[in-house]
Coordinates of C-alpha atoms and ligand atoms in Angstrom, one line a residue:
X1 CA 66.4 155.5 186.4
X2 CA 64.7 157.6 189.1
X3 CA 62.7 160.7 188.7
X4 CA 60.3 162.0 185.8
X5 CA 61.2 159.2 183.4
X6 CA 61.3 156.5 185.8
X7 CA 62.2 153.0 184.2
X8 CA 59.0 150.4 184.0
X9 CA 60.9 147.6 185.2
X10 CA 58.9 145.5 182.9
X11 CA 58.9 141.5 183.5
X12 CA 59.5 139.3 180.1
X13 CA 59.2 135.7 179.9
X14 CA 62.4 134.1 179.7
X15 CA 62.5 131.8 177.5
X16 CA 65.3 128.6 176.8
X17 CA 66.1 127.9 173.2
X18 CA 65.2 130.9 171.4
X19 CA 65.2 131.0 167.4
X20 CA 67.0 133.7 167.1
X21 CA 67.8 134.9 163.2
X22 CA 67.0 131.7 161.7
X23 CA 68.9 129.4 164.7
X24 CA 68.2 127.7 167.3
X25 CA 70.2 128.6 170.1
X26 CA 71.7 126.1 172.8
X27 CA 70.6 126.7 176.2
X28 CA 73.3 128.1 178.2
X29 CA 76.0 127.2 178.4
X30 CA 79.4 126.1 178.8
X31 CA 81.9 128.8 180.1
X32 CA 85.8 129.1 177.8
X33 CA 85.1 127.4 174.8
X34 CA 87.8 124.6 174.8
X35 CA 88.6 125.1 170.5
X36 CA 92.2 126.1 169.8
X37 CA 93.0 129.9 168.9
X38 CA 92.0 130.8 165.4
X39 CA 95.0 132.3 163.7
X40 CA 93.3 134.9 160.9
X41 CA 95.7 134.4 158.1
X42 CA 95.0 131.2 157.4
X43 CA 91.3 132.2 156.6
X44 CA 90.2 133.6 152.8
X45 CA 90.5 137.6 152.7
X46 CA 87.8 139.7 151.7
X47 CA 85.1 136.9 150.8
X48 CA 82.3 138.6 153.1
X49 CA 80.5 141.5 151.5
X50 CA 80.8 144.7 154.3
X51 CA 77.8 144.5 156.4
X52 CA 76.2 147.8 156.6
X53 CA 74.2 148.6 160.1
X54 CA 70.6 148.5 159.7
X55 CA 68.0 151.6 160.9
X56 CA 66.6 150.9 163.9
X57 CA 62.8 151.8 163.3
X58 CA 60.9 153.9 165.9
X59 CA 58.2 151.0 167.4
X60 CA 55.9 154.2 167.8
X61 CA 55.8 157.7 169.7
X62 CA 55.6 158.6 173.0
X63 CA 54.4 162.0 174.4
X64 CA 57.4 164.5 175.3
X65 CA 58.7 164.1 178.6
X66 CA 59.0 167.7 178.8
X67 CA 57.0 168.9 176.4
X68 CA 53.3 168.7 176.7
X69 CA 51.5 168.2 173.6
X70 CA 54.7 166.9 171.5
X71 CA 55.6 163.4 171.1
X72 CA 58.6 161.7 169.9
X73 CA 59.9 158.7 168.2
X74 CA 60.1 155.6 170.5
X75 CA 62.3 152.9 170.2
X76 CA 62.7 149.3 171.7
X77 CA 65.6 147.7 171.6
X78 CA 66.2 144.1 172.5
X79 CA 69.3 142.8 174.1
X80 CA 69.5 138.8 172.8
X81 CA 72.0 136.0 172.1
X82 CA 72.1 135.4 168.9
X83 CA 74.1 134.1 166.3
X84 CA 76.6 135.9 163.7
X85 CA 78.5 135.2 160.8
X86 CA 81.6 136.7 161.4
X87 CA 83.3 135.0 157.8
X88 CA 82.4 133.3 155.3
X89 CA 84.2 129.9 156.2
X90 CA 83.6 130.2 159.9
X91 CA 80.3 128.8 162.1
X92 CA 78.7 131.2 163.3
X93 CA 79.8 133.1 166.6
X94 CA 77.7 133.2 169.6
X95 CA 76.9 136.8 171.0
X96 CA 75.0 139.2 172.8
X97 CA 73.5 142.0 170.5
X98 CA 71.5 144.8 170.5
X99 CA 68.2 143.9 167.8
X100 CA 69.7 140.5 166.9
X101 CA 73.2 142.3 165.0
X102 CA 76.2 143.1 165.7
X103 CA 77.0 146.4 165.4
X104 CA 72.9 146.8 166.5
X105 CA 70.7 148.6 165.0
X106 CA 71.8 152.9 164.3
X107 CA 69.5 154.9 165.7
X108 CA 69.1 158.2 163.5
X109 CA 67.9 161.6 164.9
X110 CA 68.4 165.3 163.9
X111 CA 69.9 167.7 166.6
X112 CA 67.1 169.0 169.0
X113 CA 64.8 165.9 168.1
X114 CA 64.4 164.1 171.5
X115 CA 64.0 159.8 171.1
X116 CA 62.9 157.7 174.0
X117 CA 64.0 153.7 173.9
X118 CA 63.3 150.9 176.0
X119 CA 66.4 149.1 176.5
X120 CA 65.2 145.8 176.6
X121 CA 67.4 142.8 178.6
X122 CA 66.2 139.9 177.4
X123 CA 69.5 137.5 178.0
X124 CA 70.3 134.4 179.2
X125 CA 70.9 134.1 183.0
X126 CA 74.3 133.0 183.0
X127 CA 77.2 134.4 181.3
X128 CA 79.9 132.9 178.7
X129 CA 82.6 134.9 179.9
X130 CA 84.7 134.8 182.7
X131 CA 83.3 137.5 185.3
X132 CA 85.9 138.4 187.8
X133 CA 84.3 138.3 191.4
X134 CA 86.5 140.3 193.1
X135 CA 86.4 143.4 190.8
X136 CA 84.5 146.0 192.2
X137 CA 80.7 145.9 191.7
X138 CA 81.0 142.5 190.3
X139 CA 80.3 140.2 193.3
X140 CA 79.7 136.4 193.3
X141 CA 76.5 137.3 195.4
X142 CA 75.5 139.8 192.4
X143 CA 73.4 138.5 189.2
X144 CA 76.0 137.5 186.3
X145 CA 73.8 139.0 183.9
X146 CA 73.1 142.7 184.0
X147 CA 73.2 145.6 181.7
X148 CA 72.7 149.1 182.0
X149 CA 72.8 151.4 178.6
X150 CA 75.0 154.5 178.3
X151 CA 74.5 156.6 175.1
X152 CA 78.3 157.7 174.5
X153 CA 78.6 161.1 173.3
X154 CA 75.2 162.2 174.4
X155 CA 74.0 165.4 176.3
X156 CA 71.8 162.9 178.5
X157 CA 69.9 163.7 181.6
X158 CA 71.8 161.8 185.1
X159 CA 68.5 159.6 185.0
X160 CA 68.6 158.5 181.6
X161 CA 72.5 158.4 181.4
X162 CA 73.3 154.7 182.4
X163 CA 74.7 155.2 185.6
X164 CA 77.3 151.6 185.9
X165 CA 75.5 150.6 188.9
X166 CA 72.0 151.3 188.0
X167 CA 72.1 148.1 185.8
X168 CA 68.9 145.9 185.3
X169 CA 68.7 141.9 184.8
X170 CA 67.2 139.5 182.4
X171 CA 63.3 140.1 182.0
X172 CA 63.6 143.9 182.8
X173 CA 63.9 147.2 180.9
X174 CA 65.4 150.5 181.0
X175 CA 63.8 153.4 179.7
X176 CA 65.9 155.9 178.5
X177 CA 65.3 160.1 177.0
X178 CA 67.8 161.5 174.6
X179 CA 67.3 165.1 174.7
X180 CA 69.6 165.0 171.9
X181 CA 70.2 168.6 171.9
X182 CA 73.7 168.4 170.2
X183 CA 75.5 168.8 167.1
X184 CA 75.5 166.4 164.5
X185 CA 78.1 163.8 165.6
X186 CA 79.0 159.7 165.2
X187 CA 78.1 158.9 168.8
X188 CA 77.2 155.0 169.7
X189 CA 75.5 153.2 172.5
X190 CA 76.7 150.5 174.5
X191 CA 76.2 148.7 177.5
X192 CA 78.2 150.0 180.9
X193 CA 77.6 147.4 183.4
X194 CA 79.7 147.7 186.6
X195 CA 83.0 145.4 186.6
X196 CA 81.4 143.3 183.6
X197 CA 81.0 145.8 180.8
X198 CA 84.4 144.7 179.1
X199 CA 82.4 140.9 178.6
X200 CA 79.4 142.5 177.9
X201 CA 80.8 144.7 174.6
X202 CA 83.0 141.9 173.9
X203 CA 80.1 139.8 173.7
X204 CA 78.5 142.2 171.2
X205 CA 76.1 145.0 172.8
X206 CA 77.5 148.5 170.9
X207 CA 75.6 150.1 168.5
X208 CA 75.8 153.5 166.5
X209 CA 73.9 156.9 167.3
X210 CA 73.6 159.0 165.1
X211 CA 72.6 162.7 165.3
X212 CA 71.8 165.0 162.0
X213 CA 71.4 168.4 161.6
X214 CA 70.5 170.7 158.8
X215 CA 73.4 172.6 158.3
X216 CA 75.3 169.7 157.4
X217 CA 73.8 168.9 154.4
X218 CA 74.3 172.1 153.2
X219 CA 77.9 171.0 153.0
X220 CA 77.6 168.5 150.1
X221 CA 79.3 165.9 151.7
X222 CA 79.5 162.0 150.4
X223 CA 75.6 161.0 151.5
X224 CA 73.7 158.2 151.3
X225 CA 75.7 155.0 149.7
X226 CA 78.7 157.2 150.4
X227 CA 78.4 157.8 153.8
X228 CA 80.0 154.9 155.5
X229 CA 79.9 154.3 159.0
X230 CA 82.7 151.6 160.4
X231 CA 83.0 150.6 163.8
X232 CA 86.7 148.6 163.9
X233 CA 87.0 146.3 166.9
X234 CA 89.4 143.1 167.9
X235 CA 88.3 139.8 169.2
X236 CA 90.1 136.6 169.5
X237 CA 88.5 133.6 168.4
X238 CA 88.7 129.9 168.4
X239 CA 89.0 127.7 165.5
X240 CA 85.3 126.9 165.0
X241 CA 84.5 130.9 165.2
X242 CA 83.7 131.1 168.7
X243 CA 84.8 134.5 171.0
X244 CA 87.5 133.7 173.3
X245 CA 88.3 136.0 175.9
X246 CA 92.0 135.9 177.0
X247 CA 92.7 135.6 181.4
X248 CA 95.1 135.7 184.0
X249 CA 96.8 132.6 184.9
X250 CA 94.6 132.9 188.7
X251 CA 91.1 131.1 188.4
X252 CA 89.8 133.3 191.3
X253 CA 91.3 136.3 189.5
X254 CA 90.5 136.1 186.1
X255 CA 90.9 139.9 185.1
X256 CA 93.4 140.9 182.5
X257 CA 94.7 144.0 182.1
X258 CA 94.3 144.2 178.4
X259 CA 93.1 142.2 175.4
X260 CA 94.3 142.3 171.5
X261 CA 92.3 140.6 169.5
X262 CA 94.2 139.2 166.1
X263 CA 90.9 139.3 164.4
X264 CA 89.8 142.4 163.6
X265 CA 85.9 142.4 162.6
X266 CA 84.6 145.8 160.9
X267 CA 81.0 146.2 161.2
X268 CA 81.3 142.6 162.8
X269 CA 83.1 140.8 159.5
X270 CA 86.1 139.7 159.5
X271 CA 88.0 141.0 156.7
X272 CA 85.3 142.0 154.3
X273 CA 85.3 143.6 151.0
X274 CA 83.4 146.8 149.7
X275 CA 82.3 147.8 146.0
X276 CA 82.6 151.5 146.1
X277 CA 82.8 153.7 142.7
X278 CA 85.1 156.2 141.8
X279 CA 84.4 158.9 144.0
X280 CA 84.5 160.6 147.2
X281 CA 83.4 158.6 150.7
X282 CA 82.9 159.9 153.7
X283 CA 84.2 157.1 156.0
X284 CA 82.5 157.4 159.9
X285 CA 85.6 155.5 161.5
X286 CA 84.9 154.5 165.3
X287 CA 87.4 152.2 167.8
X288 CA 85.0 150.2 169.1
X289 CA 88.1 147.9 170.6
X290 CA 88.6 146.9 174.3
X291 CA 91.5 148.1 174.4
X292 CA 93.4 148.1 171.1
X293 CA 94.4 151.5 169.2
X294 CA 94.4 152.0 165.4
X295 CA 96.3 153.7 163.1
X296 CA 94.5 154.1 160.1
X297 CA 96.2 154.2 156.5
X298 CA 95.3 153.5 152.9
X299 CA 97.0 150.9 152.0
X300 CA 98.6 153.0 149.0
X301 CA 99.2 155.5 151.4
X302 CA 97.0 158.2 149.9
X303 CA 96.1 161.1 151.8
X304 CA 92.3 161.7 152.6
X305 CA 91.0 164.4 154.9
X306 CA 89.4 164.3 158.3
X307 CA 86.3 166.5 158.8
X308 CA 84.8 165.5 162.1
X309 CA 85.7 164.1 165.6
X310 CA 83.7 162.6 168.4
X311 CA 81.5 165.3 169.2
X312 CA 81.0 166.4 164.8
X313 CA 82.8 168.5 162.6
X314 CA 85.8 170.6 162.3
X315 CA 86.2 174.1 161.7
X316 CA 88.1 173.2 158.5
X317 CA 89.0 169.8 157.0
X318 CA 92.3 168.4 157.7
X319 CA 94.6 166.4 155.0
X320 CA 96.4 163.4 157.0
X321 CA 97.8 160.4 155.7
X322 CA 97.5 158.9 158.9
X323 CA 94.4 158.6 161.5
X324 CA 95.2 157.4 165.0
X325 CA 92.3 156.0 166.8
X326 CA 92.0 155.2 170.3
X327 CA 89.2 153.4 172.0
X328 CA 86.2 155.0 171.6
X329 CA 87.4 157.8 169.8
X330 CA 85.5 158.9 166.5
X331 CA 86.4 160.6 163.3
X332 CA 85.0 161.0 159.7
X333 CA 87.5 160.6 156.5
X334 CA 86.4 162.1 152.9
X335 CA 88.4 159.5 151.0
X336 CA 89.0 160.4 147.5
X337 CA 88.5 156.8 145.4
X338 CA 88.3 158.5 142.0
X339 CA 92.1 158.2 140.8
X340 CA 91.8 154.0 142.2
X341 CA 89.6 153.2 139.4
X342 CA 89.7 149.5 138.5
X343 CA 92.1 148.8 141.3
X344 CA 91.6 147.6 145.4
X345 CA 92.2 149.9 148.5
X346 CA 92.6 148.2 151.7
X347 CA 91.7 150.3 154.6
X348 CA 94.6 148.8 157.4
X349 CA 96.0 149.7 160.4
X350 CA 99.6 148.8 161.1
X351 CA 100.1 145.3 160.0
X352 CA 96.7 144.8 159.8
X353 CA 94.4 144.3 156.8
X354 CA 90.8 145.7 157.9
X355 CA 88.6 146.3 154.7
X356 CA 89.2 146.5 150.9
X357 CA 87.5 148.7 148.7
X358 CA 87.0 147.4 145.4
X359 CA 87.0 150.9 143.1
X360 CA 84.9 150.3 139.9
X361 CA 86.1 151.6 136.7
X362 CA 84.0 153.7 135.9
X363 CA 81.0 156.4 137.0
X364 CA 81.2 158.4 140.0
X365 CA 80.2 161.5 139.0
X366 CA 80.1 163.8 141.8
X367 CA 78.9 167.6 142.2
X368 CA 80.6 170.3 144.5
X369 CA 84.2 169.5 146.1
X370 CA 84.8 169.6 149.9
X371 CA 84.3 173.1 151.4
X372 CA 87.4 174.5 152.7
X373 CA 85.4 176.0 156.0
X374 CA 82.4 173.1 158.0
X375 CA 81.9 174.7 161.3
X376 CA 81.1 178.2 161.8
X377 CA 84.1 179.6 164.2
X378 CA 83.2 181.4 167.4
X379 CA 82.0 178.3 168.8
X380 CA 85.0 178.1 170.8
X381 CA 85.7 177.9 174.3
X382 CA 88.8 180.1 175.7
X383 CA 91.4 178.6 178.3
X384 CA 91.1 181.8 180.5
X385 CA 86.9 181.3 180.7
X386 CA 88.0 178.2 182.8
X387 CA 87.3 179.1 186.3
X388 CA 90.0 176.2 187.8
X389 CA 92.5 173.9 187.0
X390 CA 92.3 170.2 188.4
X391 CA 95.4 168.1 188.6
X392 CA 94.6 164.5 188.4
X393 CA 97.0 161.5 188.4
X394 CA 96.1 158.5 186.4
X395 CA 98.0 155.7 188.4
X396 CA 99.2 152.3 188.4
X397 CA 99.0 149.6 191.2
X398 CA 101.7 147.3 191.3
X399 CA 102.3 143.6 193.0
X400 CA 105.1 142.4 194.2
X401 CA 105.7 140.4 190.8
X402 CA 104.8 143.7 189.8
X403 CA 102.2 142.4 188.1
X404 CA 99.4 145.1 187.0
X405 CA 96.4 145.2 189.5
X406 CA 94.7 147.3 187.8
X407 CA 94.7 150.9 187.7
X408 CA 92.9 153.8 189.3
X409 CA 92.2 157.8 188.4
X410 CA 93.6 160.1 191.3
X411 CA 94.9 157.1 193.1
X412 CA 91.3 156.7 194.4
X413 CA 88.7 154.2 194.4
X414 CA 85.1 154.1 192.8
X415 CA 83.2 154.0 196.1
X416 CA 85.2 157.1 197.4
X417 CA 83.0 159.6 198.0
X418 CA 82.9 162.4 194.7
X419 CA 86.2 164.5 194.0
X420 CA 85.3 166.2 191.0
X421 CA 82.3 168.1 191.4
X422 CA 82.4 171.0 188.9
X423 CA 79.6 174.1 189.2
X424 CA 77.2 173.9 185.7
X425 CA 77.6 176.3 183.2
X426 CA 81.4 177.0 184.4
X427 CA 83.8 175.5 182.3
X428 CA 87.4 173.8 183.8
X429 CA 90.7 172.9 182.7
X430 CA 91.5 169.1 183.8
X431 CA 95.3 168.1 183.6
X432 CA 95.5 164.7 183.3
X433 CA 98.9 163.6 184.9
X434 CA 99.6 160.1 183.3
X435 CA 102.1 158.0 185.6
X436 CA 102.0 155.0 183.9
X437 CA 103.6 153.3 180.9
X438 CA 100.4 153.2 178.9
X439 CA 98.4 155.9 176.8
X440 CA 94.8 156.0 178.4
X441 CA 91.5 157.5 176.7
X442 CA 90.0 159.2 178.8
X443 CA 86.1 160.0 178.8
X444 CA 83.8 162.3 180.3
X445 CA 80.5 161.5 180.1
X446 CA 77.6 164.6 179.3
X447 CA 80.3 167.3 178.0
X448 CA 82.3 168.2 175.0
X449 CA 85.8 169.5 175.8
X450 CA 89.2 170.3 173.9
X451 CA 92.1 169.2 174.2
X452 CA 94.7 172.0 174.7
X453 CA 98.0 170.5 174.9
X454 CA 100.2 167.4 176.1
X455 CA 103.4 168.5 177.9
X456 CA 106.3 165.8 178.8
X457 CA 107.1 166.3 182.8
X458 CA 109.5 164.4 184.9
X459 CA 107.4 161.3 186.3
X460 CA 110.0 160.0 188.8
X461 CA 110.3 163.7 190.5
X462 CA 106.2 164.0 190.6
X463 CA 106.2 160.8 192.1
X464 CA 108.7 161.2 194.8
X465 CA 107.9 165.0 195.6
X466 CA 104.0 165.3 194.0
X467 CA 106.3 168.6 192.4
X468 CA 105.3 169.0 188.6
X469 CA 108.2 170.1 186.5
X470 CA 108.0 169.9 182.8
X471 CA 110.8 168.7 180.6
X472 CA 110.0 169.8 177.2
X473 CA 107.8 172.7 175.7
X474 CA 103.8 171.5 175.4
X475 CA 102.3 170.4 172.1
X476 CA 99.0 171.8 170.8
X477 CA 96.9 168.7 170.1
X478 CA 96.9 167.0 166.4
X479 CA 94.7 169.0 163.7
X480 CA 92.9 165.5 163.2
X481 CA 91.6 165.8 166.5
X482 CA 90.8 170.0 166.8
X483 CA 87.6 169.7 166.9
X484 CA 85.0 168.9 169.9
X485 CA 85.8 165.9 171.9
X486 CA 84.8 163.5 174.4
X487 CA 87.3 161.1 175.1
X488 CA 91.3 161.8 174.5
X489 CA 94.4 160.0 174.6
X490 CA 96.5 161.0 177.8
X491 CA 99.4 159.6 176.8
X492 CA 102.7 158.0 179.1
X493 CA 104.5 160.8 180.6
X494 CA 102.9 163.5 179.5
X495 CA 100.3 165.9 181.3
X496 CA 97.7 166.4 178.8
X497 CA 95.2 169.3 179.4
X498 CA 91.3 169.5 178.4
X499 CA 89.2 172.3 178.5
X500 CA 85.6 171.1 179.5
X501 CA 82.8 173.4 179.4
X502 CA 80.2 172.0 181.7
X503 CA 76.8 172.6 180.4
X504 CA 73.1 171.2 180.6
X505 CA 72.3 169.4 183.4
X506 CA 73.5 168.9 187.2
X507 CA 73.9 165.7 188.2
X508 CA 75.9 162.5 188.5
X509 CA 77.7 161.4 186.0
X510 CA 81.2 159.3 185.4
X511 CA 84.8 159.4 183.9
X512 CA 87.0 157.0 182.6
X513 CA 89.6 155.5 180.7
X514 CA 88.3 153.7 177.8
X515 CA 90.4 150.7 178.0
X516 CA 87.4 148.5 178.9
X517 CA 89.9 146.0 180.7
X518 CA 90.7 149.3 183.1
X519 CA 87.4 151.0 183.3
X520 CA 86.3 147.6 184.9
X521 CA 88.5 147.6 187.4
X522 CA 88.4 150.9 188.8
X523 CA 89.8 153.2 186.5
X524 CA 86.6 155.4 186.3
X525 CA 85.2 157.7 188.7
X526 CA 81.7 159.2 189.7
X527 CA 81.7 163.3 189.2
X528 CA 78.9 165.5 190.0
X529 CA 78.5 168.9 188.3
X530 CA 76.5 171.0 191.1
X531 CA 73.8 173.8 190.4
X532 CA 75.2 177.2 190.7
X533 CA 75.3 178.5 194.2
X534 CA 75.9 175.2 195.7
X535 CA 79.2 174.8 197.0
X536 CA 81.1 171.4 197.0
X537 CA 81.9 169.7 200.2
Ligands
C2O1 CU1 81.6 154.9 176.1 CU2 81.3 155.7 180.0 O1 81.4 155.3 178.0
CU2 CU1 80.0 158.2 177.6
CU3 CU1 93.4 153.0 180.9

C-alpha cells in the first residue's frame, strides 16, 4: 500500500460486544471450542433455502486515480465477527466475514470500469484459531489479528494487490484500485495474511468479484434468477455449530498439512435446497475449500456444459458430465433443468450431497439456445511467443517420522531473495515439476495463462540426477479447463506446463499453491515481472 494510492491507515474504535446482525456477540474468546465433532448426516437435508450473495453497494465515488476528471464507484467493506446460520437446526456459527455474510457481499463491475474499496479490519484482537508461531511470518511477537485483501483473479497494480506481508490490524484500513481492465470472469476476494490466511478464510473472509462485459450479454445466456453463483467450501464443526479447525498432535506446532471438512456449506448453508424452474441455469461454480477438491456431478448424471473458467469464457462450450474443481479454481455450467420437471437434482461431489434443486413443473420458457462459438478466437497466445522455459520443482520436506513439514516451490524459502522475475510484456512457459504425492493448484497472481500439457516423468531419476526423462507421451489439458486460467492443478508425477503471458504492470507479485494449509507454510513465492530493459540479477 505505498505509492499513488497509499492506504489511510484510518483508526476505528474498537469496540467489545458488538450487535452484529441482530446478536450480541461474546467478547473474545475462548480458543478450540471443547463440543464434540458434528457428524452431518445426522442433521435434516435440504431444510435451508440457498442463500444467495447480496450486492455490495458502492458507499459513493471517488475521483480516478488515474484519470483526472473521472470518478469511480467506492466501496467499504467491513471485516467483523458475526454470527451465521449455517442450518436450520444448528446455533449459529461464530465467524469473521466480509459486510456481516458469509460468502461477503459480490462486488459487480463491467470490464474497464475501475472500483476503489476500503478494506476495513474491524476484528477482535485475538484470534479463535490456532495460529502456528513458528510458520513463517506468523511470529508470537507479531499481532494475532491481521488481514491483508488480495483480489483473486484481478489485473491489480503491486500496491493495490495484497502483498501477504503488507497486512493491516484491527482499527485500520486498506485502500485498494481495481483497474479491472479484464474480461468478464467469476473472480473473488479474500484475505491473504502471512502464515494465518488458512484461519482467516476458514473463519469466513472470501467474497465474490464479479466483472461484466458487454459482449457477454449478447450471448443470451441464463441471466438474472438464472445466473447462479456457488462458492463450495468444507469446514468441520462441533455439535452446537461451532468451526473446528483440525491440528497436529504438537501444541507448539499446531500446523496441519491439510484439512477436510465433512460439512460442506455452499454459499455458507449446509445442505440447502433451491426452487429453480424448468429451464436452463448458468451455475458460477467456485472451490472455495482449504484444501479439498470437487468433482462435480448431477446427481442423475446428466450432462451440462461448461462455458467459462477462472479468467471467463471459452472459445466454445464444452459438454461434461463431470467437473473437477480444485481450490480456487472457477468454472460456469449451463445446466439444462427442463426435462427434471417436478422432480429434485442434487448437485454432489463424490459421496457428497451439496445442493438440491427442486425443478417446478411447469414454466420456464426460455428464448435462444446456447451459442455454439463465446469467445472470439485469435485471442490466443502461441507456445513459441514464449521467450523461456522455467523448470520449477514443487517439493516436499520430510521428518524423520516422515511426517510432512510442509512444503516449498523450488525447494526455496519465502524470504529467499526473488527467482522468478519475468520481463513485462514477454510471455514464459513455466513447467511445474511436481515431486510429491499430492496434486497442487498452483496460482499466479496478475496474469492469465494456459495450461498446455501434463506429461508423466520418472520422479525417483529427477530426484537422484535433477535429469528430466518422461515416461509417457504429454496430455493436452481437459476441454473443461481450455480456456484462460489462473490457478491449475499440477498433478503428482507429472510436469505440467503453463503458458503465461505477462502483461500490465511491473512489480511484485506472488505464487502459490492453493492448498491454504501449504500456502501458509511456505509453499508460495514472491516474483517480480521487471520493466523491459532491465535485466534480472
Ligand atoms: Cu486466491 Cu494468492 O490467492
Ligand atoms: Cu490471486
Ligand atoms: Cu500444495
Amino acid at each position: 500500500m505505498s505509492g499513488r494510492f497509499h492506504s489511510s491507515r484510518r483508526v476505528f474504535l474498537c469496540n467489545a460486544g458488538l450487535a452484529i446482525a441482530g446478536f450480541q456477540l461474546k467478547p473474545p474468546i475462548e480458543p478450540l471450542h471443547p463440543s464434540p465433532a458434528l457428524d452431518p448426516p445426522t442433521l435434516a437435508s435440504f431444510v435451508d433455502p440457498l442463500p444467495l450473495p447480496q450486492l455490495a453497494r458502492p458507499a459513493g465515488t471517488r475521483p480516478h486515480p488515474e484519470k483526472p476528471g473521472e470518478s469511480i464507484a467506492y466501496y467499504r467493506m467491513p471485516m467483523r465477527e458475526a454470527l451465521i446460520q449455517v442450518h436450520r437446526d444448528l446455533p449459529p456459527t461464530r465467524m469473521w466475514c466480509f459486510g456481516d455474510s458469509f460468502p461477503g457481499p459480490s462486488i459487480e463491475t463491467e470490464s474497464g470500469r475501475a472500483v476503489m474499496v476500503d478494506w476495513e479490519n474491524r476484528l477482535p484482537a485475538r484470534h479463535f484459531l490456532p495460529i502456528d508461531h513458528t510458520l513463517e511470518g506468523a511470529g508470537p511477537s507479531l499481532p494475532e489479528v491481521r488481514t491483508v485483501v488480495h483480489l483473486h483473479g484481478g489485473r491489480t497494480p503491486p500496491e493495490s494487490d495484497g502483498y501477504p506481508e503488507k497486512w493491516i490490524v484491527p482499527g485500520q484500513t486498506q485502500t485498494c484500485f481495481y483497474p479491472s481492465a479484464q474480461h468478464a470472469a467469476l473472480l473473488f476476494y479474500h484475505d491473504h495474511a502471512m502464515g494465518i490466511n488458512r484461519l482467516n478464510i476458514y473463519a469466513g473472509l472470501q467474497g465474490f468479484f464479479i466483472v461484466r462485459e458487454a459482449r457477454e450479454s449478447t450471448l443470451h445466456l441464463p441471466a438474472g434468477a438464472y445466473e447462479i453463483p456457488l462458492m463450495v467450501s468444507d469446514r468441520l464443526l462441533t455439535r452446537d455449530g461451532q468451526l473446528s479447525y483440525p491440528v497436529s498432535p504438537d501444541p507448539d506446532r499446531p500446523w496441519t498439512p491439510e484439512v477436510f471438512g465433512d460439512a460442506i456449506l455452499v454459499n455458507g448453508k449446509l445442505l440447502p435446497y433451491h426452487d429453480v424452474e424448468p429451464r436452463r441455469y448458468r451455475l458460477r461454480l467456485m472451490n472455495g475449500s482449504n484444501g479439498r477438491f470437487y468433482r462435480f456431478e448431477l446427481s442423475n448424471r446428466a450432462a451440462f456444459h461448461v462455458i467459462a473458467n477462472d479468467q471467463g469464457l471459452l472459445h466454445a462450450p464444452v459438454e461434461a458430465r463431470r467437473l473437477p474443481l480444485a481450490p480456487a479454481e472457477r468454472a460456469d455450467i449451463v445446466a439444462d433443468f427442463a426435462p427434471f420437471a417436478g422432480s429434485n437434482v442434487r448437485l454432489v461431489s463424490d459421496s457428497f450431497d451439496i445442493l438440491q434443486f427442486r425443478v417446478a413443473k411447469e414454466g420456464g420458457y426460455e428464448g435462444a439456445d446456447l451459442p455454439s462459438v463465446l469467445e472470439e478466437p485469435g485471442e490466443g497466445v502461441n507456445e513459441t511467443a514464449a521467450v523461456r522455459s522455467r523448470r520449477l520443482t514443487l517439493d516436499e520436506r520430510l521428518d524423520k517420522v516422515q511426517q510432512s513439514m510442509g512444503m516449498l516451490l523450488n525447494n526455496t524459502h519465502w524470504s529467499a531473495p526473488v527467482t522468478e522475475n519475468p520481463t513485462l510484456h514477454t510471455a514464459e512457459i513455466w513447467e511445474l515439476v511436481n515431486l510429491t504425492d499430492d496434486s497442487h493448484p498452483i496460482h499466479l497472481h496478475l496474469v492469465r495463462f494456459k495450461i498446455l500439457d501434463r506429461r508423466p516423468f520418472d520422479r525417483f531419476e529427477f530426484m537422484g540426477t535433477r535429469t528430466l526423462r518422461y515416461t509417457g507421451p504429454a496430455q493436452p489439458a481437459d476441454p473443461v479447463e481450455s480456456g484462460w486460467k489462473d490457478t491449475a492443478r499440477a498433478d503428482p508425477g507429472m510436469v505440467t506446463r503453463i503458458l503465461v503471458p505477462f502483461e500490465d504492470y511491473a512489480g511484485r507479485y506472488v505464487w502459490h499453491c492453493h492448498i491454504l494449509e501449504h500456502e501458509d507454510n511456505e509453499m508460495m513465492r514472491p516474483y517480480e515481472i521487471l520493466r523491459p530493459g532491465k535485466t534480472s540479477g
